[in-house]
CSV table of C-alpha atoms in Angstrom, one decimal:
chain,number,residue,atom,x,y,z
H,12,MET,CA,-25.8,-36.7,90.9
H,13,GLN,CA,-23.9,-38.3,87.5
H,14,SER,CA,-25.6,-38.8,83.8
H,15,ASP,CA,-26.4,-41.7,83.0
H,16,SER,CA,-25.6,-40.9,79.3
H,17,ARG,CA,-21.5,-42.1,78.4
H,18,LEU,CA,-21.9,-39.2,75.3
H,19,LEU,CA,-22.3,-36.0,78.1
H,20,GLY,CA,-20.0,-37.6,80.5
H,21,LEU,CA,-17.1,-37.0,77.6
H,22,VAL,CA,-19.1,-33.5,76.6
H,23,TYR,CA,-18.5,-32.8,79.9
H,24,GLY,CA,-15.3,-34.3,80.6
H,25,ALA,CA,-13.6,-32.0,77.7
H,26,VAL,CA,-15.2,-28.9,78.8
H,27,PHE,CA,-14.2,-29.1,82.7
H,28,GLY,CA,-11.2,-30.6,81.3
H,29,SER,CA,-10.4,-26.8,79.6
H,30,LEU,CA,-12.5,-24.5,82.2
H,31,PHE,CA,-10.6,-25.9,85.1
H,32,PRO,CA,-7.0,-25.0,83.8
H,33,LEU,CA,-8.4,-21.7,82.3
H,34,PHE,CA,-9.6,-20.7,85.5
H,35,HIS,CA,-6.2,-22.0,87.8
H,36,PHE,CA,-4.5,-19.8,85.0
H,37,ALA,CA,-7.2,-16.9,85.4
H,38,ALA,CA,-6.5,-17.0,89.2
H,39,ARG,CA,-3.0,-16.7,89.1
H,40,SER,CA,-3.0,-13.5,86.9
H,41,PHE,CA,-5.8,-12.0,88.8
H,42,ALA,CA,-4.8,-9.1,90.6
H,43,ARG,CA,-8.0,-9.2,92.8
H,44,ARG,CA,-10.5,-12.9,93.0
H,45,GLU,CA,-13.8,-10.6,92.4
H,46,ARG,CA,-12.7,-11.1,88.9
H,47,GLY,CA,-12.5,-14.6,89.2
H,48,HIS,CA,-16.0,-14.6,91.5
H,49,ASP,CA,-18.1,-12.4,88.8
H,50,ILE,CA,-16.9,-15.2,85.9
H,51,ALA,CA,-17.8,-18.1,88.3
H,52,ASP,CA,-21.2,-16.3,89.0
H,53,GLN,CA,-21.8,-16.2,85.2
H,54,ILE,CA,-21.0,-19.3,84.5
H,55,ALA,CA,-22.4,-21.2,87.0
H,56,ASN,CA,-25.5,-19.7,86.6
H,57,ALA,CA,-25.6,-20.9,82.7
H,58,PHE,CA,-25.1,-23.7,84.1
H,59,MET,CA,-27.6,-24.4,85.9
H,60,ASP,CA,-30.0,-23.0,83.2
H,61,LEU,CA,-28.5,-26.0,80.7
H,62,ARG,CA,-28.6,-29.2,82.9
H,63,PRO,CA,-31.9,-28.0,84.9
H,64,LYS,CA,-31.9,-32.3,87.2
H,65,TYR,CA,-29.4,-30.2,89.5
H,66,LEU,CA,-31.0,-27.3,90.2
H,67,GLU,CA,-33.8,-29.6,90.3
H,68,ALA,CA,-31.7,-31.6,93.1
H,69,ILE,CA,-30.9,-28.2,94.8
H,70,LEU,CA,-34.4,-27.0,95.0
H,71,GLY,CA,-35.5,-29.7,96.6
H,72,ASN,CA,-32.8,-29.6,99.2
H,73,THR,CA,-32.8,-26.5,99.7
H,74,ALA,CA,-36.7,-26.9,100.4
H,75,GLN,CA,-36.3,-28.6,103.3
H,76,VAL,CA,-33.4,-27.1,105.2
H,77,LEU,CA,-35.8,-24.2,104.9
H,78,GLY,CA,-39.1,-25.3,105.6
H,79,LEU,CA,-40.3,-24.3,102.4
H,80,LYS,CA,-42.0,-25.4,99.8
H,81,PRO,CA,-39.8,-26.1,96.6
H,82,THR,CA,-41.4,-23.7,94.7
H,83,HIS,CA,-41.9,-20.4,97.0
H,84,PRO,CA,-39.2,-17.9,95.9
H,85,ALA,CA,-36.8,-18.0,98.5
H,86,VAL,CA,-36.0,-21.6,98.0
H,87,GLU,CA,-35.5,-20.9,94.0
H,88,ARG,CA,-33.2,-17.6,95.5
H,89,THR,CA,-30.9,-19.1,98.1
H,90,ALA,CA,-30.6,-22.2,95.7
H,91,ARG,CA,-28.7,-20.3,93.0
H,92,ASP,CA,-26.4,-18.3,95.9
H,93,MET,CA,-25.5,-22.1,96.3
H,94,VAL,CA,-24.4,-22.8,92.9
H,95,ARG,CA,-22.7,-19.3,92.5
H,96,GLN,CA,-21.4,-20.0,96.3
H,97,HIS,CA,-19.4,-23.6,94.8
H,98,ALA,CA,-18.2,-21.3,92.3
H,99,ARG,CA,-16.4,-19.2,93.7
H,100,ALA,CA,-15.1,-21.4,96.5
H,101,TRP,CA,-13.1,-23.1,93.5
H,102,VAL,CA,-12.1,-19.3,92.6
H,103,ASP,CA,-10.9,-18.9,95.9
H,104,PHE,CA,-9.5,-22.3,96.3
H,105,PHE,CA,-7.5,-21.4,92.8
H,106,PHE,CA,-6.7,-17.9,94.0
H,107,TYR,CA,-5.3,-18.5,97.5
H,108,GLY,CA,-3.5,-22.1,96.1
H,109,GLN,CA,-0.6,-20.1,93.8
H,110,ARG,CA,-0.3,-17.5,96.9
H,111,PRO,CA,1.6,-17.1,99.7
H,112,ALA,CA,-0.5,-18.3,102.9
H,113,GLU,CA,-0.5,-14.6,104.6
H,114,GLU,CA,-2.7,-13.7,102.0
H,115,ALA,CA,-5.1,-16.4,102.4
H,116,MET,CA,-5.3,-15.6,106.3
H,117,ALA,CA,-5.6,-11.6,106.1
H,118,GLN,CA,-9.1,-12.7,104.9
H,119,PHE,CA,-9.4,-14.4,108.2
H,120,ALA,CA,-12.6,-12.3,110.6
H,121,SER,CA,-12.4,-14.8,112.8
H,122,LEU,CA,-10.6,-18.3,114.3
H,123,GLU,CA,-13.1,-20.0,116.9
H,124,GLY,CA,-12.1,-22.8,118.8
H,125,MET,CA,-8.1,-22.2,118.5
H,126,GLU,CA,-8.0,-22.4,121.9
H,127,GLY,CA,-9.3,-26.4,122.2
H,128,PHE,CA,-7.3,-26.9,119.0
H,129,ASP,CA,-4.4,-26.2,120.4
H,130,ALA,CA,-4.9,-27.8,123.4
H,131,VAL,CA,-5.5,-31.0,121.3
H,132,LEU,CA,-1.9,-30.5,119.8
H,133,ALA,CA,-0.2,-30.0,122.3
H,134,GLU,CA,-0.7,-33.6,124.0
H,135,GLY,CA,1.2,-34.7,121.4
H,136,ARG,CA,-1.2,-36.9,119.6
H,137,GLY,CA,-3.5,-37.4,116.4
H,138,ALA,CA,-6.5,-35.6,115.7
H,139,ILE,CA,-9.5,-36.3,112.8
H,140,LEU,CA,-10.3,-32.7,112.0
H,141,LEU,CA,-14.2,-33.2,110.6
H,142,THR,CA,-15.7,-31.1,108.3
H,143,ALA,CA,-18.1,-31.2,105.4
H,144,HIS,CA,-19.4,-29.9,102.0
H,145,ALA,CA,-20.1,-26.7,103.5
H,146,GLY,CA,-18.1,-23.1,103.0
H,147,ASN,CA,-14.7,-23.3,101.7
H,148,TYR,CA,-12.8,-26.6,104.2
H,149,GLU,CA,-9.9,-26.4,101.1
H,150,LEU,CA,-9.1,-23.3,103.1
H,151,GLY,CA,-8.6,-25.5,106.1
H,152,GLY,CA,-5.2,-26.7,104.6
H,153,VAL,CA,-4.6,-22.4,104.3
H,154,LEU,CA,-4.6,-21.8,107.7
H,155,LEU,CA,-2.6,-25.1,109.2
H,156,LYS,CA,0.0,-24.5,106.3
H,157,ALA,CA,0.5,-20.6,108.1
H,158,ARG,CA,0.9,-22.5,111.4
H,159,ASN,CA,3.8,-25.0,110.1
H,160,LEU,CA,0.8,-27.9,110.5
H,161,LYS,CA,0.0,-30.7,108.1
H,162,VAL,CA,-3.2,-32.7,107.5
H,163,HIS,CA,-3.5,-36.2,105.6
H,164,ALA,CA,-6.9,-35.5,103.7
H,165,VAL,CA,-8.9,-38.2,103.1
H,166,TYR,CA,-11.4,-37.9,100.0
H,167,LYS,CA,-13.6,-39.2,96.8
H,168,PRO,CA,-12.0,-38.8,94.0
H,169,ASP,CA,-13.6,-36.4,91.4
H,170,ARG,CA,-14.9,-38.1,88.4
H,171,PHE,CA,-13.2,-35.4,86.1
H,172,GLU,CA,-9.7,-36.3,86.2
H,173,ALA,CA,-8.5,-32.4,84.6
H,174,VAL,CA,-10.1,-30.9,88.3
H,175,GLU,CA,-8.7,-33.8,90.4
H,176,ARG,CA,-5.1,-33.2,89.1
H,177,LEU,CA,-5.6,-29.5,89.9
H,178,ARG,CA,-6.8,-29.9,93.1
H,179,GLU,CA,-3.8,-32.5,93.7
H,180,SER,CA,-1.6,-30.0,92.7
H,181,LEU,CA,-2.6,-27.1,94.9
H,182,ARG,CA,-3.9,-29.2,97.9
H,183,ALA,CA,0.3,-30.1,97.6
H,184,GLN,CA,1.3,-26.4,97.5
H,185,GLY,CA,-0.4,-26.1,100.6
H,186,GLY,CA,1.3,-28.9,102.4
H,187,VAL,CA,-2.2,-31.1,102.5
H,188,VAL,CA,-1.0,-34.4,101.8
H,189,GLY,CA,-4.3,-36.1,99.6
H,190,ILE,CA,-5.4,-39.6,100.8
H,191,PRO,CA,-7.9,-40.9,97.8
H,192,VAL,CA,-10.4,-43.8,98.6
H,193,ASP,CA,-13.1,-45.0,97.2
H,194,GLY,CA,-15.8,-45.2,100.3
H,195,VAL,CA,-16.5,-48.6,99.8
H,196,GLY,CA,-14.8,-51.1,102.0
H,197,PHE,CA,-11.1,-48.9,102.1
H,198,SER,CA,-8.6,-50.0,104.6
H,199,THR,CA,-8.4,-47.8,107.6
H,200,LEU,CA,-4.6,-49.1,108.3
H,201,PRO,CA,-2.5,-46.1,106.7
H,202,LEU,CA,-5.5,-43.6,108.4
H,203,VAL,CA,-5.0,-46.1,112.1
H,204,LYS,CA,-1.1,-45.5,111.0
H,205,LEU,CA,-0.9,-42.0,110.4
H,206,LEU,CA,-2.9,-40.8,114.1
H,207,ARG,CA,-1.2,-43.1,116.3
H,208,GLU,CA,1.7,-40.9,114.9
H,209,GLY,CA,0.1,-37.8,116.2
H,210,ALA,CA,-0.6,-37.3,112.7
H,211,LEU,CA,-3.7,-34.7,111.8
H,212,VAL,CA,-6.2,-36.0,109.4
H,213,GLY,CA,-8.9,-34.2,107.6
H,214,MET,CA,-12.7,-36.1,106.9
H,215,GLN,CA,-15.8,-35.5,105.4
H,216,GLY,CA,-18.7,-36.4,107.3
H,217,ASP,CA,-21.7,-35.4,105.3
H,218,ARG,CA,-21.7,-37.8,102.8
H,219,ASP,CA,-22.8,-41.6,103.2
H,220,PHE,CA,-21.0,-43.4,100.1
H,221,SER,CA,-20.6,-46.5,101.4
H,222,LEU,CA,-24.4,-46.8,101.9
H,223,ASN,CA,-24.3,-47.8,105.9
H,224,GLY,CA,-24.6,-44.7,107.5
H,225,VAL,CA,-26.0,-44.4,110.8
H,226,PRO,CA,-30.0,-42.8,110.4
H,227,ILE,CA,-29.4,-39.0,112.5
H,228,PRO,CA,-32.9,-36.3,112.7
H,229,PHE,CA,-31.9,-33.9,109.7
H,230,PHE,CA,-33.6,-30.9,109.4
H,231,GLY,CA,-36.9,-32.6,110.5
H,232,ARG,CA,-36.1,-36.2,108.1
H,233,GLU,CA,-34.1,-38.9,109.4
H,234,VAL,CA,-31.0,-39.6,106.5
H,235,PRO,CA,-27.8,-42.1,107.5
H,236,PHE,CA,-24.6,-40.5,108.2
H,237,PRO,CA,-20.8,-41.8,107.8
H,238,ARG,CA,-19.9,-44.0,110.3
H,239,GLY,CA,-16.1,-43.9,109.4
H,240,PRO,CA,-14.5,-41.8,110.8
H,241,TRP,CA,-16.1,-41.8,114.1
H,242,GLU,CA,-14.7,-46.0,114.1
H,243,LEU,CA,-11.6,-45.1,113.5
H,244,ALA,CA,-11.7,-42.4,116.9
H,245,ALA,CA,-13.0,-45.6,118.4
H,246,MET,CA,-10.0,-47.9,117.3
H,247,THR,CA,-6.9,-44.8,117.8
H,248,GLY,CA,-8.4,-42.4,120.4
H,249,ALA,CA,-7.9,-40.1,118.4
H,250,PRO,CA,-9.8,-36.8,119.4
H,251,ILE,CA,-12.4,-35.2,116.3
H,252,ILE,CA,-12.8,-32.0,115.9
H,253,THR,CA,-15.4,-30.5,113.7
H,254,SER,CA,-14.2,-28.0,111.0
H,255,PHE,CA,-16.3,-25.7,109.4
H,256,PHE,CA,-14.6,-22.7,107.3
H,257,TYR,CA,-17.5,-20.4,105.7
H,258,THR,CA,-18.1,-17.1,104.2
H,259,ASP,CA,-19.1,-13.6,105.0
H,260,GLU,CA,-21.2,-11.3,102.8
H,261,ASP,CA,-18.5,-9.0,102.7
H,262,ARG,CA,-16.3,-12.4,101.1
H,263,ARG,CA,-13.8,-12.6,104.6
H,264,PHE,CA,-12.8,-16.4,105.9
H,265,HIS,CA,-14.2,-17.7,108.8
H,266,ALA,CA,-13.0,-20.7,110.6
H,267,HIS,CA,-14.6,-23.0,113.7
H,268,PHE,CA,-13.1,-25.6,115.1
H,269,GLY,CA,-15.8,-27.7,117.9
H,270,LYS,CA,-14.7,-28.9,121.4
H,271,PRO,CA,-13.0,-31.9,120.6
H,272,ILE,CA,-15.0,-35.1,120.6
H,273,ARG,CA,-13.8,-38.6,122.1
H,274,VAL,CA,-15.5,-41.4,121.4
H,275,GLN,CA,-14.4,-43.6,124.6
H,276,GLY,CA,-15.8,-46.6,127.1
H,277,GLY,CA,-15.8,-50.6,126.4
H,278,ARG,CA,-16.5,-52.7,123.3
H,279,GLY,CA,-20.0,-53.2,124.5
H,280,GLU,CA,-20.6,-48.6,125.0
H,281,ARG,CA,-18.7,-47.7,121.9
H,282,GLY,CA,-21.9,-48.0,119.6
H,283,ALA,CA,-23.7,-45.5,122.1
H,284,ALA,CA,-20.8,-43.3,122.2
H,285,ILE,CA,-20.1,-43.1,118.1
H,286,GLU,CA,-23.8,-42.2,117.9
H,287,ALA,CA,-23.5,-39.5,120.7
H,288,GLY,CA,-20.6,-38.2,118.7
H,289,MET,CA,-22.7,-38.7,115.4
H,290,ARG,CA,-25.0,-36.8,116.6
H,291,ALA,CA,-23.3,-33.6,118.2
H,292,TYR,CA,-21.6,-33.2,114.7
H,293,VAL,CA,-24.7,-33.4,113.5
H,294,ALA,CA,-26.3,-30.6,115.6
H,295,GLU,CA,-23.0,-28.4,114.6
H,296,LEU,CA,-23.3,-28.5,111.2
H,297,GLU,CA,-27.9,-28.0,111.2
H,298,ALA,CA,-26.5,-24.9,113.1
H,299,LEU,CA,-23.8,-24.0,110.4
H,300,ILE,CA,-26.5,-24.2,107.5
H,301,ARG,CA,-29.4,-22.7,109.2
H,302,ARG,CA,-26.6,-20.0,109.0
H,303,HIS,CA,-25.5,-20.0,105.5
H,304,PRO,CA,-27.7,-21.9,103.8
H,305,SER,CA,-26.8,-21.3,100.7
H,306,GLN,CA,-22.8,-22.2,101.9
H,307,TRP,CA,-23.9,-26.2,102.1
H,308,TYR,CA,-23.0,-28.0,98.6
H,309,CYS,CA,-25.0,-30.9,97.2
H,310,PHE,CA,-26.0,-31.3,93.8
H,311,TYR,CA,-28.2,-34.8,94.9
H,312,PRO,CA,-30.9,-35.5,96.1
H,313,PHE,CA,-29.6,-35.6,100.0
H,314,TRP,CA,-32.7,-37.0,101.8
H,315,ASP,CA,-33.7,-39.4,98.8
H,316,ASP,CA,-30.7,-40.0,97.3
H,317,PRO,CA,-30.8,-42.5,94.5
H,318,ALA,CA,-27.9,-44.8,95.5
H,319,ARG,CA,-30.0,-45.8,98.4
H,320,GLN,CA,-33.0,-46.9,96.5
H,321,ALA,CA,-33.7,-49.9,96.5
H,322,PRO,CA,-33.3,-52.2,93.0
């Protein structure tokens, strides 16, 4: 949810352009990542107090997830915790992105669904790892690097260049190849080529940036989800593996890989197969968020996105 004020945008650019290099340096210097978490908590709380429009959007989303009124105390607690969790996810990315992969792997308490993931790899074909803006999906690159695997991550560039430069640098250290897209009419040819060569492609499945998604029930209300990953799976025959990474109360990491979803059938059957796969993905995402409502990161009104409103 971007500000319409150019001046405010310049201020944000200067702030993030200073803060993120500082976080990057601090994460390399800290012996314990909890120190970084404490600092991130304070900054996140201050930012929400200074920019209440973001907190208002988060409260609305959280109320929908919890099935409560936005004024309910549990909604505000969860919303504010979400902002802190998001800031901590950045700290962890900076912290472990500059250390041997073994240090991050030691923090994983569980790796669920690895057997199905390994079975797909054994086929020697490509696969789409479909995640969401939930938990700490950047840890996926660390996990794959520890297994001598490389993933090509499709992403929409951050509007703050300093943030994007650091993220790209750390991803490269982790063996992740970034593929930037603008979300509108981007060519799928490079992705088709990668998948047909047997590569792993990481994509987000919870943000409909192209505004032509498929409406699917999500926490009691229909909202469009992007069909791009599913169209890509239909074109290439690559299976989709839902991939979520989250943190528990002890700050340990968990990885979840879902059962492979294959979009099969003739041209006339693909639409139904795509919608069925999307519904399965959304159901998994909803189940994850119900368990960890403060680890789904959305700073704009998800169900009432202004970008979808008629002019």
